[in-house]
Amino acid sequence: MESLSMNEVPVEPDRAMTDEQLISMLVNRARSEGLQLTGEGGLLQQLTKRVLESALEGEITDHLGYDRHDPAGKNSGNSRNGTRSKTVVTDVGPVEVRVPRDVAGTFEPQLVRKRQRRLSGVDEMVLSLSAKGLTHGEISAHLAEVYGANVSKQTISTITDKVMDGMAEWQNRPLDRVYPVLFVDAINVKIRDGHVANRPIYLAMAVTVDGHRDILGIWAGDGGEGAKHWLAVLTELKNRGVDDVLMLVCDGLKGLPQAVETVWPRTIVQTCVIHLLRNSFRYAARQDWDKIARALKPVYTAPTEEAALERFYEFCETWGRKYPAIVRLWETSWAEFVPFLAFDVEIRKVICSTNAIESVNARIRKAVRARGHFPNETAALKCVFMALMSLDPTGQGRKRWTMRWKAPLNAFQIAFEGRLTPANL
């Protein structure tokens, strides 16, 4: 069946015809003549070809200073010199376009640059798929199956490697002077360095004075972290502008409290209650999880430390004989668990809420699990970074956090008087 020729579509349709009418006309004609809308040789590919070639013609007209066949170009010193054909990979598949040339060889097209084989949309698609955890082979197969585009694994690697430049700039950007809350957590990834082994990737996420969540940085660990390691990480944050942190929430990371005291002496270190509960469940049978959760809730929702201790003794009487490891866990974590009990309920919500960091961790874990393991530390960091950059694409999560922040901000301002100065509000 004869395909629809794009040359039959008028370049300048009647001005009374709206864009919607023109599109409807093209689609209806394509269907009536059996032309596919998508796929190789489909309407979208033909439209893309026509738009690209028209734009390139406009570029060379601007470069030469006169339209095609315009007498003003006679003896101008430079003129058109035909076209050269090249195939570029686009969002709708490979498209062959004719790129105009000039006699002097000075024309440098910008829309489809010399030696460029992909339009920017393809790069963005590759980065998006990689951020979701797809391997280079899976991305290549996906582009071939859905778009008919032949993009090699090496090309995909080249595209994703560009992320590292942006990551270095992001990791060294200046930070705010003070943060009400800083969360520090770790994600375990499998890295093949001689043999496959679990390695932690640490991330620091702050809640800003404006109520926004901000990932301050990510660091790869080797499993042997202590005070020296955390001192280097926190000193890096301080050198980037962080003079004060009101409360730092973590999951009993070795050496972190000592490092915090050295860098920010007034910062309160708080054990993450959610992690403490989750660690408790590791020692209990699955059928007892709900009962243990209900029994521990009065402990971490108690109005005072004294009341929390009473509720904990009650928990020990009920569950201590069956699960002594849970009792031991809470006893060893008690000093870092109780600080938040001295604060307003609005502050407790910020510290105890799983929304702050668990949604971030879930996205990272999803991307990491999809990859299985990584050839080296750099590849792991790149995957985590791309997953972080793809968070909250619509901005709705950021907006919800800001709307809920006024009450906690007032509580922090009263509890830590003088440390959230007017310059920060």
CSV table of C-alpha atoms in Angstrom, one decimal:
chain,number,residue,atom,x,y,z
A,1,MET,CA,0.0,0.0,0.0
A,2,GLU,CA,1.3,3.4,-0.9
A,3,SER,CA,2.5,5.4,2.1
A,4,LEU,CA,1.5,8.9,2.9
A,5,SER,CA,4.1,11.3,1.4
A,6,MET,CA,4.9,14.2,3.7
A,7,ASN,CA,5.6,16.3,0.7
A,8,GLU,CA,1.8,16.3,0.0
A,9,VAL,CA,1.1,18.1,3.2
A,10,PRO,CA,1.2,21.9,2.7
A,11,VAL,CA,4.1,23.6,4.5
A,12,GLU,CA,1.8,26.6,5.3
A,13,PRO,CA,-1.8,25.4,5.7
A,14,ASP,CA,-4.6,27.8,5.5
A,15,ARG,CA,-4.4,30.2,8.5
A,16,ALA,CA,-7.9,29.5,9.4
A,17,MET,CA,-6.9,25.8,10.1
A,18,THR,CA,-6.0,25.2,13.7
A,19,ASP,CA,-3.2,23.0,14.9
A,20,GLU,CA,-5.8,20.4,16.1
A,21,GLN,CA,-7.5,20.4,12.6
A,22,LEU,CA,-4.1,19.9,10.9
A,23,ILE,CA,-3.2,17.0,13.2
A,24,SER,CA,-6.6,15.4,12.8
A,25,MET,CA,-6.3,15.7,9.0
A,26,LEU,CA,-2.9,14.0,9.0
A,27,VAL,CA,-4.0,11.2,11.3
A,28,ASN,CA,-7.2,10.5,9.4
A,29,ARG,CA,-5.4,10.4,6.1
A,30,ALA,CA,-2.7,8.1,7.4
A,31,ARG,CA,-5.3,5.7,8.7
A,32,SER,CA,-7.3,5.8,5.5
A,33,GLU,CA,-4.2,4.9,3.5
A,34,GLY,CA,-3.0,2.2,5.9
A,35,LEU,CA,0.0,4.1,7.3
A,36,GLN,CA,1.0,3.3,10.8
A,37,LEU,CA,1.2,6.1,13.3
A,38,THR,CA,4.2,4.7,15.1
A,39,GLY,CA,7.0,2.4,14.2
A,40,GLU,CA,9.4,2.4,11.3
A,41,GLY,CA,8.2,4.5,8.4
A,42,GLY,CA,5.2,5.6,10.5
A,43,LEU,CA,3.6,9.0,10.6
A,44,LEU,CA,5.5,10.2,13.6
A,45,GLN,CA,8.8,9.3,12.0
A,46,GLN,CA,7.9,11.2,8.9
A,47,LEU,CA,6.7,14.2,10.8
A,48,THR,CA,9.9,14.2,12.8
A,49,LYS,CA,12.0,14.0,9.6
A,50,ARG,CA,10.1,16.9,8.1
A,51,VAL,CA,10.4,19.1,11.2
A,52,LEU,CA,14.1,18.4,11.6
A,53,GLU,CA,14.9,19.1,8.0
A,54,SER,CA,12.8,22.3,8.0
A,55,ALA,CA,14.6,23.5,11.1
A,56,LEU,CA,18.0,22.7,9.6
A,57,GLU,CA,17.0,24.6,6.5
A,58,GLY,CA,16.2,27.6,8.7
A,59,GLU,CA,19.6,27.3,10.4
A,60,ILE,CA,21.6,27.4,7.1
A,61,THR,CA,19.4,30.3,5.9
A,62,ASP,CA,20.4,32.2,9.0
A,63,HIS,CA,24.0,31.3,8.5
A,64,LEU,CA,24.1,32.4,4.9
A,65,GLY,CA,21.9,35.4,5.3
A,66,TYR,CA,19.5,34.7,2.4
A,67,ASP,CA,16.7,32.2,1.5
A,68,ARG,CA,17.1,29.4,-1.0
A,69,HIS,CA,17.0,30.7,-4.6
A,70,ASP,CA,17.2,34.3,-3.4
A,71,PRO,CA,19.1,36.5,-5.9
A,72,ALA,CA,20.7,38.3,-2.9
A,73,GLY,CA,22.9,35.3,-2.5
A,74,LYS,CA,24.5,35.7,-5.9
A,75,ASN,CA,28.3,36.4,-5.6
A,76,SER,CA,27.9,36.5,-1.8
A,77,GLY,CA,31.0,34.4,-1.3
A,78,ASN,CA,29.2,31.4,0.1
A,79,SER,CA,26.2,29.3,-1.0
A,80,ARG,CA,24.4,26.1,-0.4
A,81,ASN,CA,26.1,22.9,-1.5
A,82,GLY,CA,23.5,20.2,-1.4
A,83,THR,CA,22.9,17.9,1.6
A,84,ARG,CA,24.4,14.9,3.3
A,85,SER,CA,22.2,12.1,4.7
A,86,LYS,CA,22.6,10.9,8.3
A,87,THR,CA,20.5,8.8,10.6
A,88,VAL,CA,19.8,10.0,14.1
A,89,VAL,CA,18.1,8.1,16.9
A,90,THR,CA,15.0,10.0,18.2
A,91,ASP,CA,12.2,9.3,20.7
A,92,VAL,CA,10.2,7.8,17.8
A,93,GLY,CA,13.0,5.7,16.5
A,94,PRO,CA,15.8,6.1,13.9
A,95,VAL,CA,15.1,9.0,11.5
A,96,GLU,CA,17.1,9.6,8.3
A,97,VAL,CA,17.5,13.4,7.7
A,98,ARG,CA,19.2,15.4,5.0
A,99,VAL,CA,21.6,17.9,6.6
A,100,PRO,CA,22.4,20.9,4.3
A,101,ARG,CA,26.0,21.9,3.5
A,102,ASP,CA,27.6,25.1,2.3
A,103,VAL,CA,30.4,25.6,-0.2
A,104,ALA,CA,32.8,27.2,2.4
A,105,GLY,CA,32.3,24.4,4.9
A,106,THR,CA,31.6,26.9,7.7
A,107,PHE,CA,28.0,25.8,8.5
A,108,GLU,CA,27.8,24.2,11.9
A,109,PRO,CA,24.2,22.9,12.5
A,110,GLN,CA,23.0,23.2,16.1
A,111,LEU,CA,19.9,21.0,16.1
A,112,VAL,CA,21.7,18.0,14.8
A,113,ARG,CA,25.4,18.7,15.3
A,114,LYS,CA,28.2,17.1,13.3
A,115,ARG,CA,28.9,13.5,14.4
A,116,GLN,CA,25.7,13.6,16.6
A,117,ARG,CA,23.8,10.4,16.3
A,118,ARG,CA,21.2,10.9,19.0
A,119,LEU,CA,18.8,13.7,19.9
A,120,SER,CA,18.8,14.9,23.6
A,121,GLY,CA,15.5,13.1,24.3
A,122,VAL,CA,17.1,9.7,23.8
A,123,ASP,CA,19.8,10.6,26.3
A,124,GLU,CA,17.1,11.6,28.8
A,125,MET,CA,15.3,8.4,28.2
A,126,VAL,CA,18.5,6.3,28.8
A,127,LEU,CA,19.1,8.1,32.1
A,128,SER,CA,15.5,7.7,33.2
A,129,LEU,CA,15.6,3.9,32.5
A,130,SER,CA,19.0,3.6,34.2
A,131,ALA,CA,17.7,5.5,37.3
A,132,LYS,CA,15.0,2.8,37.5
A,133,GLY,CA,17.7,0.1,37.8
A,134,LEU,CA,17.8,-1.3,34.2
A,135,THR,CA,21.1,-2.6,33.1
A,136,HIS,CA,22.8,-1.3,29.9
A,137,GLY,CA,21.8,-4.5,28.1
A,138,GLU,CA,18.2,-4.2,29.2
A,139,ILE,CA,18.1,-0.5,28.1
A,140,SER,CA,19.5,-1.4,24.7
A,141,ALA,CA,17.0,-4.2,24.2
A,142,HIS,CA,14.1,-1.9,25.3
A,143,LEU,CA,15.1,0.8,22.8
A,144,ALA,CA,15.4,-1.7,20.1
A,145,GLU,CA,12.1,-3.4,20.8
A,146,VAL,CA,9.9,-0.3,21.5
A,147,TYR,CA,11.6,2.3,19.2
A,148,GLY,CA,13.5,0.2,16.7
A,149,ALA,CA,16.6,2.2,17.7
A,150,ASN,CA,20.0,0.5,17.7
A,151,VAL,CA,21.8,1.9,20.7
A,152,SER,CA,24.8,-0.1,21.9
A,153,LYS,CA,25.7,-0.9,25.5
A,154,GLN,CA,28.9,1.1,25.1
A,155,THR,CA,26.8,4.2,23.9
A,156,ILE,CA,24.5,3.8,26.9
A,157,SER,CA,27.6,3.6,29.2
A,158,THR,CA,28.9,6.8,27.6
A,159,ILE,CA,25.6,8.6,28.2
A,160,THR,CA,25.3,7.5,31.9
A,161,ASP,CA,29.0,8.3,32.5
A,162,LYS,CA,28.2,12.0,31.9
A,163,VAL,CA,26.2,11.8,35.1
A,164,MET,CA,29.5,11.6,37.1
A,165,ASP,CA,30.4,15.2,36.2
A,166,GLY,CA,27.1,16.4,37.5
A,167,MET,CA,27.5,14.2,40.6
A,168,ALA,CA,30.9,15.7,41.5
A,169,GLU,CA,29.4,19.2,41.3
A,170,TRP,CA,26.4,18.2,43.3
A,171,GLN,CA,28.5,16.5,46.0
A,172,ASN,CA,30.5,19.7,46.5
A,173,ARG,CA,27.8,22.4,46.3
A,174,PRO,CA,27.5,24.9,49.1
A,175,LEU,CA,25.0,24.0,51.9
A,176,ASP,CA,22.8,26.0,54.3
A,177,ARG,CA,24.2,27.3,57.5
A,178,VAL,CA,21.9,25.4,59.8
A,179,TYR,CA,19.5,22.5,59.5
A,180,PRO,CA,16.8,21.6,62.0
A,181,VAL,CA,17.2,17.8,61.4
A,182,LEU,CA,19.8,15.7,59.6
A,183,PHE,CA,19.1,12.0,58.9
A,184,VAL,CA,22.0,9.7,58.2
A,185,ASP,CA,21.3,6.2,56.8
A,186,ALA,CA,22.9,3.4,54.8
A,187,ILE,CA,21.9,1.2,51.9
A,188,ASN,CA,23.8,-2.0,51.3
A,189,VAL,CA,24.8,-2.8,47.7
A,190,LYS,CA,26.6,-5.7,46.2
A,191,ILE,CA,29.9,-4.7,44.6
A,192,ARG,CA,32.2,-7.1,42.6
A,193,ASP,CA,35.7,-6.2,43.7
A,194,GLY,CA,37.5,-9.5,43.3
A,195,HIS,CA,34.5,-11.1,44.8
A,196,VAL,CA,30.9,-10.0,45.3
A,197,ALA,CA,30.4,-8.5,48.8
A,198,ASN,CA,28.0,-6.2,50.5
A,199,ARG,CA,29.2,-2.6,50.8
A,200,PRO,CA,27.3,0.3,52.5
A,201,ILE,CA,26.4,3.5,50.6
A,202,TYR,CA,25.7,6.2,53.2
A,203,LEU,CA,23.4,9.2,52.5
A,204,ALA,CA,22.8,12.3,54.5
A,205,MET,CA,19.4,13.9,54.1
A,206,ALA,CA,18.5,17.2,55.8
A,207,VAL,CA,15.2,18.9,56.6
A,208,THR,CA,15.8,22.6,55.7
A,209,VAL,CA,14.5,25.6,57.6
A,210,ASP,CA,11.9,26.0,54.8
A,211,GLY,CA,10.7,22.4,55.3
A,212,HIS,CA,12.3,20.9,52.2
A,213,ARG,CA,14.0,17.6,52.1
A,214,ASP,CA,17.6,17.9,50.7
A,215,ILE,CA,20.0,15.1,50.1
A,216,LEU,CA,23.4,16.6,51.1
A,217,GLY,CA,25.6,13.8,49.8
A,218,ILE,CA,26.4,10.1,49.4
A,219,TRP,CA,29.5,8.2,50.4
A,220,ALA,CA,30.7,4.7,49.8
A,221,GLY,CA,31.9,2.8,52.9
A,222,ASP,CA,34.0,-0.4,53.2
A,223,GLY,CA,32.2,-1.8,56.3
A,224,GLY,CA,34.9,-0.7,58.7
A,225,GLU,CA,33.6,2.8,59.5
A,226,GLY,CA,34.3,4.4,62.9
A,227,ALA,CA,34.7,7.8,64.4
A,228,LYS,CA,37.5,8.6,62.0
A,229,HIS,CA,35.4,7.9,59.0
A,230,TRP,CA,32.4,9.9,60.2
A,231,LEU,CA,34.6,12.8,61.3
A,232,ALA,CA,35.8,13.1,57.7
A,233,VAL,CA,32.2,13.0,56.4
A,234,LEU,CA,30.8,15.6,58.9
A,235,THR,CA,33.9,17.8,58.4
A,236,GLU,CA,33.2,17.8,54.7
A,237,LEU,CA,29.6,19.0,55.4
A,238,LYS,CA,30.9,21.7,57.7
A,239,ASN,CA,33.4,22.9,55.1
A,240,ARG,CA,30.5,23.2,52.7
A,241,GLY,CA,28.8,25.7,55.0
A,242,VAL,CA,26.9,23.7,57.7
A,243,ASP,CA,27.7,25.4,61.0
A,244,ASP,CA,25.0,23.9,63.1
A,245,VAL,CA,22.6,20.9,63.1
A,246,LEU,CA,19.9,20.9,65.8
A,247,MET,CA,19.2,17.1,65.8
A,248,LEU,CA,20.9,14.2,64.0
A,249,VAL,CA,18.9,11.0,63.5
A,250,CYS,CA,20.7,7.7,62.8
A,251,ASP,CA,20.6,4.0,63.3
A,252,GLY,CA,23.4,3.4,65.8
A,253,LEU,CA,26.2,3.9,63.2
A,254,LYS,CA,29.5,3.1,64.9
A,255,GLY,CA,31.6,6.1,65.8
A,256,LEU,CA,29.0,8.6,64.5
A,257,PRO,CA,28.0,10.1,67.9
A,258,GLN,CA,31.6,10.8,68.8
A,259,ALA,CA,32.2,12.5,65.4
A,260,VAL,CA,29.1,14.6,65.8
A,261,GLU,CA,30.2,15.9,69.2
A,262,THR,CA,33.6,16.9,67.7
A,263,VAL,CA,32.1,18.8,64.7
A,264,TRP,CA,28.8,20.1,66.1
A,265,PRO,CA,29.1,20.0,70.0
A,266,ARG,CA,25.5,21.2,70.6
A,267,THR,CA,23.8,18.7,68.2
A,268,ILE,CA,21.5,16.1,69.8
A,269,VAL,CA,22.1,12.6,68.4
A,270,GLN,CA,18.8,10.6,68.2
A,271,THR,CA,18.4,6.9,67.4
A,272,CYS,CA,15.8,6.5,64.7
A,273,VAL,CA,12.8,4.9,66.3
A,274,ILE,CA,11.6,3.3,63.1
A,275,HIS,CA,14.9,1.5,62.7
A,276,LEU,CA,14.8,0.5,66.4
A,277,LEU,CA,11.4,-1.1,65.9
A,278,ARG,CA,12.5,-2.8,62.7
A,279,ASN,CA,15.6,-4.2,64.4
A,280,SER,CA,13.4,-5.5,67.2
A,281,PHE,CA,11.3,-7.6,64.7
A,282,ARG,CA,14.5,-9.4,63.6
A,283,TYR,CA,14.5,-11.3,66.9
A,284,ALA,CA,10.8,-12.1,67.0
A,285,ALA,CA,8.6,-14.6,65.2
A,286,ARG,CA,6.5,-13.2,62.4
A,287,GLN,CA,3.2,-14.0,64.2
A,288,ASP,CA,4.3,-11.8,67.2
A,289,TRP,CA,5.3,-8.7,65.2
A,290,ASP,CA,1.9,-6.9,65.6
A,291,LYS,CA,1.8,-7.7,69.3
A,292,ILE,CA,5.3,-6.4,69.9
A,293,ALA,CA,4.6,-3.3,67.9
A,294,ARG,CA,1.5,-2.5,70.1
A,295,ALA,CA,3.5,-3.3,73.2
A,296,LEU,CA,6.4,-0.9,72.3
A,297,LYS,CA,4.2,2.0,71.1
A,298,PRO,CA,3.5,3.3,74.6
A,299,VAL,CA,7.3,3.4,75.1
A,300,TYR,CA,8.1,5.7,72.3
A,301,THR,CA,4.9,7.8,72.6
A,302,ALA,CA,5.3,8.3,76.3
A,303,PRO,CA,5.0,12.0,77.5
A,304,THR,CA,8.3,11.8,79.5
A,305,GLU,CA,11.4,9.7,79.8
A,306,GLU,CA,10.2,8.4,83.2
A,307,ALA,CA,6.9,7.3,81.7
A,308,ALA,CA,8.7,5.6,78.8
A,309,LEU,CA,10.8,3.7,81.3
A,310,GLU,CA,7.8,2.4,83.2
A,311,ARG,CA,6.2,1.3,79.9
A,312,PHE,CA,9.5,-0.4,79.0
A,313,TYR,CA,9.5,-2.4,82.3
A,314,GLU,CA,6.0,-3.6,81.5
A,315,PHE,CA,7.2,-4.7,78.0
A,316,CYS,CA,10.1,-6.6,79.7
A,317,GLU,CA,7.7,-8.4,82.0
A,318,THR,CA,5.5,-9.5,79.1
A,319,TRP,CA,8.1,-10.3,76.4
A,320,GLY,CA,11.5,-10.4,78.2
A,321,ARG,CA,11.7,-14.1,78.8
A,322,LYS,CA,10.6,-15.0,75.2
A,323,TYR,CA,12.7,-12.3,73.4
A,324,PRO,CA,15.6,-11.3,75.7
A,325,ALA,CA,17.5,-10.0,72.6
A,326,ILE,CA,14.8,-7.3,72.0
A,327,VAL,CA,15.2,-6.1,75.7
A,328,ARG,CA,19.0,-6.0,75.3
A,329,LEU,CA,18.6,-4.0,72.0
A,330,TRP,CA,16.5,-1.3,73.7
A,331,GLU,CA,18.7,-1.2,76.8
A,332,THR,CA,21.9,-0.6,74.8
A,333,SER,CA,20.1,2.0,72.6
A,334,TRP,CA,18.3,3.8,75.5
A,335,ALA,CA,20.7,6.7,75.8
A,336,GLU,CA,20.3,7.7,72.1
A,337,PHE,CA,16.6,6.8,72.1
A,338,VAL,CA,15.3,9.1,74.9
A,339,PRO,CA,16.4,12.6,73.8
A,340,PHE,CA,13.4,13.2,71.6
A,341,LEU,CA,11.0,12.5,74.5
A,342,ALA,CA,11.9,15.9,76.0
A,343,PHE,CA,10.5,17.8,73.0
A,344,ASP,CA,7.1,18.9,71.6
A,345,VAL,CA,5.0,16.4,69.7
A,346,GLU,CA,5.6,18.3,66.5
A,347,ILE,CA,9.3,17.7,66.7
A,348,ARG,CA,8.7,14.0,67.5
A,349,LYS,CA,6.6,13.7,64.3
A,350,VAL,CA,9.5,14.9,62.2
A,351,ILE,CA,12.0,12.6,63.9
A,352,CYS,CA,9.8,9.5,64.0
A,353,SER,CA,8.2,9.8,60.6
A,354,THR,CA,9.1,7.2,58.1
A,355,ASN,CA,8.2,9.6,55.3
A,356,ALA,CA,11.3,11.6,55.5
A,357,ILE,CA,13.9,9.0,54.5
A,358,GLU,CA,12.1,5.7,54.0
A,359,SER,CA,10.6,6.9,50.7
A,360,VAL,CA,14.1,7.8,49.5
A,361,ASN,CA,15.5,4.5,50.7
A,362,ALA,CA,12.7,2.6,48.9
A,363,ARG,CA,13.5,4.2,45.6
A,364,ILE,CA,17.2,3.5,46.0
A,365,ARG,CA,16.6,-0.1,47.0
A,366,LYS,CA,14.4,-0.7,44.0
A,367,ALA,CA,17.1,0.6,41.6
A,368,VAL,CA,19.8,-1.4,43.4
A,369,ARG,CA,17.9,-4.6,43.5
A,370,ALA,CA,17.1,-4.4,39.7
A,371,ARG,CA,20.9,-4.2,39.0
A,372,GLY,CA,21.8,-7.1,41.2
A,373,HIS,CA,25.4,-6.2,41.8
A,374,PHE,CA,27.9,-3.6,40.5
A,375,PRO,CA,31.3,-4.0,38.9
A,376,ASN,CA,32.9,-1.3,41.1
A,377,GLU,CA,32.2,1.4,43.7
A,378,THR,CA,31.8,4.1,41.0
A,379,ALA,CA,29.0,2.2,39.2
A,380,ALA,CA,27.1,1.8,42.5
A,381,LEU,CA,27.4,5.5,43.4
A,382,LYS,CA,26.2,6.4,39.9
A,383,CYS,CA,23.1,4.2,40.2
A,384,VAL,CA,22.2,5.7,43.6
A,385,PHE,CA,22.8,9.2,42.4
A,386,MET,CA,20.5,8.8,39.4
A,387,ALA,CA,17.8,7.3,41.6
A,388,LEU,CA,18.1,10.3,43.9
A,389,MET,CA,17.9,12.7,41.0
A,390,SER,CA,14.7,11.1,39.7
A,391,LEU,CA,12.9,11.6,43.1
A,392,ASP,CA,9.7,13.6,43.2
A,393,PRO,CA,9.6,14.6,39.5
A,394,THR,CA,6.3,16.4,39.8
A,395,GLY,CA,7.3,18.3,43.0
A,396,GLN,CA,4.1,17.2,44.8
A,397,GLY,CA,6.1,15.6,47.6
A,398,ARG,CA,8.1,18.7,48.2
A,399,LYS,CA,4.9,20.8,48.3
A,400,ARG,CA,3.2,18.5,50.8
A,401,TRP,CA,6.3,18.7,53.1
A,402,THR,CA,6.3,22.5,53.0
A,403,MET,CA,2.6,22.7,53.8
A,404,ARG,CA,3.1,20.5,56.9
A,405,TRP,CA,6.2,22.3,58.2
A,406,LYS,CA,5.0,25.4,59.9
A,407,ALA,CA,4.0,23.7,63.2
A,408,PRO,CA,7.3,21.8,63.5
A,409,LEU,CA,9.2,25.0,62.6
A,410,ASN,CA,7.6,26.9,65.5
A,411,ALA,CA,8.4,24.0,67.9
A,412,PHE,CA,12.1,24.0,66.8
A,413,GLN,CA,12.3,27.7,67.1
A,414,ILE,CA,11.1,27.6,70.7
A,415,ALA,CA,13.0,24.5,71.8
A,416,PHE,CA,16.3,25.7,70.2
A,417,GLU,CA,15.9,29.4,70.8
A,418,GLY,CA,18.6,31.5,69.1
A,419,ARG,CA,19.9,28.8,66.8
A,420,LEU,CA,17.4,29.3,64.0
A,421,THR,CA,18.1,32.9,63.5
A,422,PRO,CA,15.7,35.3,61.6
A,423,ALA,CA,18.2,35.3,58.8
A,424,ASN,CA,17.3,31.7,58.1
A,425,LEU,CA,13.5,32.2,58.2
